[in-house]
């Protein structure tokens, strides 16, 4: 069984807990998740099985969308509602126009510090373990991109919001930074991931649905096959006589492709990655377009 599960994660279990459940349900060892969700968060969690796990370097590049609630008034050590307050509670709530302006100020490429209680590691140790042990440490900031961070409803101290951001963004840090900018403190109260790239919450299934399908011998109904992964990546069809070259990882030239080579519009960046398929549409590999704009170099060949 190879492919992708789009799971609607409930609040409570960690992302690793979900992986363990899937392993048990499908009786598979080769299972992994991409794009960790905090235990209290819900929504889209991508869980790959079999050879689908090899696609994570590409799936992890997808932008992510969220809906959630921020509580203004005080910050916490975890940057969310599970932590202890680290600032006195403020009763002076800013007006909506100031909140919207501060949220807009976090758009674009920003340098973001991960929350101390996170899986980011210091010398091989996750930050949350160091934080629980009361040790002093610093997590390296990362550059992330915020496309949308805007209010949906405002009833102080509650702020409902929507966010679209690049992979690697901590929404908890966005909430914390917003509170610092406004001068009143803030922390994330609830979070729901609504999409990871093209995979939306409308496509997601609960764990109970996966259990039902597995018990009925219909696991394939809930597993997105490899052929449907990375739908935004252009496709190149390999001629039958060139299949041995592809399987051996040798470069492919236009004469090896049924359509004569990548389309002209696909040659321009960022269209450098291609899905290689056979005449029946079966996914064979992912390949990267070389600097010459003609040669395709296989970088992930499906066994």
Tab-separated table of C-alpha atoms in Angstrom:
chain	number	residue	atom	x	y	z
A	1	UNK	CA	0.000	0.000	0.000
A	2	UNK	CA	1.576	3.258	-1.168
A	3	UNK	CA	0.103	6.736	-0.985
A	4	UNK	CA	-1.180	9.484	1.273
A	5	UNK	CA	-3.782	9.718	3.990
A	6	UNK	CA	-5.345	13.138	4.520
A	7	UNK	CA	-6.407	12.922	8.146
A	8	UNK	CA	-8.621	15.301	10.098
A	9	UNK	CA	-6.601	15.249	13.309
A	10	UNK	CA	-8.585	15.602	16.535
A	11	UNK	CA	-7.415	17.637	19.519
A	12	UNK	CA	-5.418	15.666	22.070
A	13	UNK	CA	-3.050	13.202	20.376
A	14	UNK	CA	0.332	14.226	19.011
A	15	UNK	CA	1.135	13.851	15.338
A	16	UNK	CA	3.338	10.881	16.281
A	17	UNK	CA	0.383	9.306	18.117
A	18	UNK	CA	-1.615	9.501	14.877
A	19	UNK	CA	1.196	7.761	12.979
A	20	UNK	CA	1.239	4.966	15.558
A	21	UNK	CA	-2.523	4.545	15.240
A	22	UNK	CA	-2.283	4.326	11.452
A	23	UNK	CA	0.497	1.728	11.702
A	24	UNK	CA	-1.719	-0.383	13.912
A	25	UNK	CA	-4.872	0.082	11.818
A	26	UNK	CA	-3.231	-0.670	8.449
A	27	UNK	CA	-0.651	-3.112	9.861
A	28	UNK	CA	2.157	-1.260	8.143
A	29	UNK	CA	5.579	-0.219	9.424
A	30	UNK	CA	6.408	2.352	6.782
A	31	UNK	CA	4.251	5.266	7.917
A	32	UNK	CA	5.204	8.889	8.558
A	33	UNK	CA	3.664	12.333	8.905
A	34	UNK	CA	4.517	15.679	7.385
A	35	UNK	CA	3.921	19.085	8.936
A	36	UNK	CA	3.526	18.507	12.682
A	37	UNK	CA	0.375	19.720	14.412
A	38	UNK	CA	0.495	20.506	18.133
A	39	UNK	CA	-1.570	18.152	20.340
A	40	UNK	CA	-4.256	20.784	20.895
A	41	UNK	CA	-4.567	21.651	17.198
A	42	UNK	CA	-6.962	19.982	14.764
A	43	UNK	CA	-7.312	19.688	11.012
A	44	UNK	CA	-5.288	18.511	8.049
A	45	UNK	CA	-2.415	16.159	8.866
A	46	UNK	CA	-0.709	14.416	5.962
A	47	UNK	CA	0.255	10.832	6.775
A	48	UNK	CA	2.113	8.885	4.085
A	49	UNK	CA	2.280	5.099	3.813
A	50	UNK	CA	4.707	2.872	1.912
A	51	UNK	CA	6.545	4.671	-0.851
A	52	UNK	CA	4.415	7.725	-0.209
A	53	UNK	CA	6.859	8.550	2.622
A	54	UNK	CA	9.503	9.305	-0.017
A	55	UNK	CA	7.417	12.273	-1.203
A	56	UNK	CA	7.700	14.247	2.046
A	57	UNK	CA	10.614	16.445	0.849
A	58	UNK	CA	8.234	17.731	-1.846
A	59	UNK	CA	5.002	17.711	0.154
A	60	UNK	CA	6.695	19.684	2.931
A	61	UNK	CA	7.184	22.640	0.586
A	62	UNK	CA	3.443	23.336	0.456
A	63	UNK	CA	1.998	26.469	2.056
A	64	UNK	CA	-0.510	25.930	4.858
A	65	UNK	CA	-3.798	27.605	5.799
A	66	UNK	CA	-5.231	27.973	9.302
A	67	UNK	CA	-8.218	29.236	11.244
A	68	UNK	CA	-7.984	29.892	14.935
A	69	UNK	CA	-8.492	32.066	17.994
A	70	UNK	CA	-5.979	34.278	19.803
A	71	UNK	CA	-6.561	35.408	23.371
A	72	UNK	CA	-5.291	38.937	23.960
A	73	UNK	CA	-4.301	40.156	27.418
A	74	UNK	CA	-1.310	38.064	28.481
A	75	UNK	CA	1.461	35.893	27.063
A	76	UNK	CA	2.322	32.326	28.127
A	77	UNK	CA	5.554	30.329	28.207
A	78	UNK	CA	4.241	27.882	25.583
A	79	UNK	CA	2.708	30.672	23.470
A	80	UNK	CA	-0.658	28.864	23.723
A	81	UNK	CA	-3.397	28.140	26.269
A	82	UNK	CA	-1.593	25.120	27.736
A	83	UNK	CA	1.142	27.230	29.313
A	84	UNK	CA	1.681	29.476	32.320
A	85	UNK	CA	1.203	33.220	32.107
A	86	UNK	CA	4.479	35.115	31.717
A	87	UNK	CA	3.051	38.649	31.750
A	88	UNK	CA	0.500	40.435	33.968
A	89	UNK	CA	-3.000	40.411	32.507
A	90	UNK	CA	-3.857	43.571	30.609
A	91	UNK	CA	-7.415	44.892	30.663
A	92	UNK	CA	-6.653	47.587	28.097
A	93	UNK	CA	-7.671	46.043	24.762
A	94	UNK	CA	-6.584	47.713	21.497
A	95	UNK	CA	-9.192	48.718	18.897
A	96	UNK	CA	-9.732	46.506	15.848
A	97	UNK	CA	-7.953	48.923	13.509
A	98	UNK	CA	-4.778	48.652	15.595
A	99	UNK	CA	-5.059	44.854	15.728
A	100	UNK	CA	-5.530	44.624	11.948
A	101	UNK	CA	-2.575	46.968	11.356
A	102	UNK	CA	-0.311	44.910	13.642
A	103	UNK	CA	-1.353	41.684	11.901
A	104	UNK	CA	-0.657	43.263	8.509
A	105	UNK	CA	2.782	44.243	9.771
A	106	UNK	CA	3.654	40.549	10.138
A	107	UNK	CA	3.036	39.851	6.433
A	108	UNK	CA	5.834	38.992	4.037
A	109	UNK	CA	9.174	37.381	4.843
A	110	UNK	CA	9.858	37.606	8.554
A	111	UNK	CA	12.417	36.171	10.942
A	112	UNK	CA	10.519	34.094	13.459
A	113	UNK	CA	11.731	32.547	16.708
A	114	UNK	CA	10.185	29.124	17.437
A	115	UNK	CA	8.331	28.738	20.745
A	116	UNK	CA	10.554	27.408	23.561
A	117	UNK	CA	8.138	24.500	23.950
A	118	UNK	CA	8.573	23.074	20.448
A	119	UNK	CA	10.208	20.127	18.695
A	120	UNK	CA	13.017	22.348	17.395
A	121	UNK	CA	16.289	20.898	18.627
A	122	UNK	CA	19.333	22.320	20.389
A	123	UNK	CA	22.349	20.010	20.039
A	124	UNK	CA	19.981	17.128	19.291
A	125	UNK	CA	17.566	17.760	22.167
A	126	UNK	CA	14.018	19.056	21.508
A	127	UNK	CA	13.331	22.471	22.959
A	128	UNK	CA	10.301	21.289	24.938
A	129	UNK	CA	12.486	18.853	26.919
A	130	UNK	CA	14.966	21.575	27.796
A	131	UNK	CA	12.121	23.944	28.718
A	132	UNK	CA	10.488	21.359	30.991
A	133	UNK	CA	13.845	20.800	32.692
A	134	UNK	CA	14.099	24.527	33.364
A	135	UNK	CA	17.280	24.934	31.331
A	136	UNK	CA	18.309	28.134	29.574
A	137	UNK	CA	18.634	27.829	25.797
A	138	UNK	CA	18.074	29.710	22.547
A	139	UNK	CA	16.354	28.336	19.454
A	140	UNK	CA	17.682	29.527	16.126
A	141	UNK	CA	15.243	31.901	14.350
A	142	UNK	CA	14.043	30.942	10.871
A	143	UNK	CA	12.879	32.950	7.888
A	144	UNK	CA	9.238	32.226	7.065
A	145	UNK	CA	6.700	33.813	4.743
A	146	UNK	CA	3.289	35.063	5.867
A	147	UNK	CA	0.848	35.590	3.008
A	148	UNK	CA	-2.282	36.200	5.115
A	149	UNK	CA	-2.772	37.005	8.785
A	150	UNK	CA	-6.030	38.818	9.285
A	151	UNK	CA	-8.915	39.187	11.767
A	152	UNK	CA	-12.174	37.343	11.099
A	153	UNK	CA	-14.037	38.421	14.252
A	154	UNK	CA	-13.044	40.527	17.251
A	155	UNK	CA	-14.744	40.442	20.643
A	156	UNK	CA	-11.969	41.472	23.071
A	157	UNK	CA	-10.080	39.657	24.441
A	158	UNK	CA	-11.008	37.047	21.791
A	159	UNK	CA	-9.625	37.441	18.271
A	160	UNK	CA	-10.651	34.967	15.571
A	161	UNK	CA	-8.227	34.946	12.660
A	162	UNK	CA	-7.243	33.387	9.378
A	163	UNK	CA	-3.648	32.736	8.287
A	164	UNK	CA	-1.832	31.447	5.217
A	165	UNK	CA	1.887	30.860	5.630
A	166	UNK	CA	4.891	28.955	4.408
A	167	UNK	CA	6.028	25.621	5.756
A	168	UNK	CA	7.944	25.958	9.011
A	169	UNK	CA	5.803	28.779	10.401
A	170	UNK	CA	4.726	28.543	14.027
A	171	UNK	CA	1.278	30.094	14.385
A	172	UNK	CA	1.856	30.147	18.144
A	173	UNK	CA	4.777	32.488	17.512
A	174	UNK	CA	2.567	34.684	15.323
A	175	UNK	CA	0.121	35.021	18.217
A	176	UNK	CA	2.950	35.767	20.664
A	177	UNK	CA	4.544	38.349	18.360
A	178	UNK	CA	1.169	40.010	17.785
A	179	UNK	CA	0.669	40.430	21.527
A	180	UNK	CA	4.163	41.874	21.896
A	181	UNK	CA	3.544	44.344	19.056
A	182	UNK	CA	0.234	45.468	20.555
A	183	UNK	CA	1.789	45.738	24.013
A	184	UNK	CA	-0.939	43.716	25.716
A	185	UNK	CA	0.422	40.187	25.414
A	186	UNK	CA	-1.340	37.352	23.600
A	187	UNK	CA	-1.340	33.595	23.151
A	188	UNK	CA	-2.926	31.071	20.817
A	189	UNK	CA	-6.168	29.666	22.196
A	190	UNK	CA	-7.192	27.264	19.427
A	191	UNK	CA	-6.012	26.286	15.954
A	192	UNK	CA	-7.368	24.330	13.013
A	193	UNK	CA	-5.321	23.654	9.873
A	194	UNK	CA	-7.634	23.943	6.876
A	195	UNK	CA	-5.223	23.025	4.082
A	196	UNK	CA	-1.733	21.868	3.171
A	197	UNK	CA	-1.160	22.920	-0.437
A	198	UNK	CA	-3.933	21.318	-2.521
A	199	UNK	CA	-5.046	19.013	0.306
A	200	UNK	CA	-7.983	20.584	2.138
A	201	UNK	CA	-9.959	19.761	5.255
A	202	UNK	CA	-12.902	18.893	2.979
A	203	UNK	CA	-10.790	15.971	1.700
A	204	UNK	CA	-9.705	14.868	5.176
A	205	UNK	CA	-11.098	11.821	6.954
A	206	UNK	CA	-11.244	11.043	10.684
A	207	UNK	CA	-9.346	8.085	12.120
A	208	UNK	CA	-12.647	6.261	12.666
A	209	UNK	CA	-13.252	6.272	8.889
A	210	UNK	CA	-9.821	4.731	8.306
A	211	UNK	CA	-10.553	2.042	10.900
A	212	UNK	CA	-13.888	1.236	9.248
A	213	UNK	CA	-12.312	0.981	5.786
A	214	UNK	CA	-9.499	-1.257	7.052
A	215	UNK	CA	-11.921	-3.548	8.901
A	216	UNK	CA	-13.944	-3.928	5.690
A	217	UNK	CA	-10.840	-4.627	3.583
A	218	UNK	CA	-11.254	-1.342	1.702
A	219	UNK	CA	-8.230	0.627	2.894
A	220	UNK	CA	-7.551	1.787	-0.660
A	221	UNK	CA	-10.706	3.926	-0.450
A	222	UNK	CA	-9.042	6.294	2.027
A	223	UNK	CA	-5.476	6.219	0.679
A	224	UNK	CA	-4.692	8.747	-2.053
A	225	UNK	CA	-2.568	6.826	-4.612
A	226	UNK	CA	0.867	8.020	-5.714
A	227	UNK	CA	-0.535	9.070	-9.097
A	228	UNK	CA	-2.592	11.780	-7.384
A	229	UNK	CA	0.239	13.279	-5.353
A	230	UNK	CA	1.686	16.673	-6.309
A	231	UNK	CA	-1.124	17.511	-8.788
A	232	UNK	CA	0.405	20.949	-9.387
A	233	UNK	CA	3.585	19.386	-10.842
A	234	UNK	CA	3.571	19.019	-14.669
A	235	UNK	CA	3.599	15.541	-16.211
A	236	UNK	CA	5.885	14.006	-18.838
A	237	UNK	CA	5.021	10.668	-20.462
A	238	UNK	CA	7.922	8.244	-20.963
A	239	UNK	CA	8.105	6.135	-24.133
A	240	UNK	CA	8.110	2.348	-23.457
A	241	UNK	CA	11.616	1.881	-24.863
A	242	UNK	CA	12.980	4.480	-22.424
A	243	UNK	CA	11.603	2.817	-19.302
A	244	UNK	CA	14.858	0.907	-18.571
A	245	UNK	CA	16.759	4.220	-18.644
A	246	UNK	CA	14.365	5.738	-16.154
A	247	UNK	CA	14.480	2.727	-13.828
A	248	UNK	CA	18.286	2.916	-13.829
A	249	UNK	CA	18.216	6.625	-13.020
A	250	UNK	CA	19.704	7.688	-16.364
A	251	UNK	CA	18.827	11.166	-17.754
A	252	UNK	CA	15.979	11.375	-20.253
A	253	UNK	CA	16.085	13.517	-23.403
A	254	UNK	CA	13.128	14.845	-25.447
A	255	UNK	CA	13.253	11.789	-27.764
A	256	UNK	CA	12.545	9.567	-24.742
A	257	UNK	CA	9.245	11.327	-24.057
A	258	UNK	CA	5.967	10.699	-25.827
A	259	UNK	CA	5.240	14.406	-26.242
A	260	UNK	CA	8.756	15.257	-27.366
A	261	UNK	CA	9.830	16.880	-24.118
A	262	UNK	CA	8.626	19.278	-21.435
A	263	UNK	CA	6.252	21.963	-22.625
A	264	UNK	CA	7.897	25.331	-23.273
A	265	UNK	CA	5.903	27.083	-20.569
A	266	UNK	CA	6.892	24.376	-18.088
A	267	UNK	CA	10.603	24.966	-18.633
A	268	UNK	CA	10.565	28.304	-16.923
A	269	UNK	CA	11.102	28.379	-13.126
A	270	UNK	CA	9.599	27.174	-10.895
A	271	UNK	CA	8.481	24.417	-13.302
A	272	UNK	CA	11.640	22.387	-12.885
A	273	UNK	CA	10.093	19.307	-11.276
A	274	UNK	CA	8.185	16.761	-13.379
A	275	UNK	CA	6.033	13.731	-12.699
A	276	UNK	CA	7.176	10.929	-15.017
A	277	UNK	CA	4.377	8.567	-16.057
A	278	UNK	CA	3.918	5.692	-18.488
A	279	UNK	CA	1.278	5.451	-21.233
A	280	UNK	CA	-1.285	4.224	-18.676
A	281	UNK	CA	-0.727	7.209	-16.389
A	282	UNK	CA	1.140	5.186	-13.748
A	283	UNK	CA	3.595	7.308	-11.807
A	284	UNK	CA	7.153	6.090	-12.382
A	285	UNK	CA	9.369	8.807	-10.944
A	286	UNK	CA	9.962	12.442	-10.175
A	287	UNK	CA	12.613	14.160	-12.282
A	288	UNK	CA	14.321	17.541	-12.234
A	289	UNK	CA	14.842	19.567	-15.407
A	290	UNK	CA	18.526	20.239	-16.070
A	291	UNK	CA	20.084	23.665	-16.771
A	292	UNK	CA	19.942	22.953	-20.529
A	293	UNK	CA	16.137	22.918	-20.401
A	294	UNK	CA	16.040	19.563	-22.203
A	295	UNK	CA	17.469	16.844	-19.974
A	296	UNK	CA	15.345	15.363	-17.180
A	297	UNK	CA	17.276	13.852	-14.271
A	298	UNK	CA	15.341	11.245	-12.194
A	299	UNK	CA	15.617	11.984	-8.495
A	300	UNK	CA	12.934	9.689	-7.069
A	301	UNK	CA	12.237	6.445	-8.904
A	302	UNK	CA	9.257	4.380	-7.772
A	303	UNK	CA	10.338	0.821	-6.999
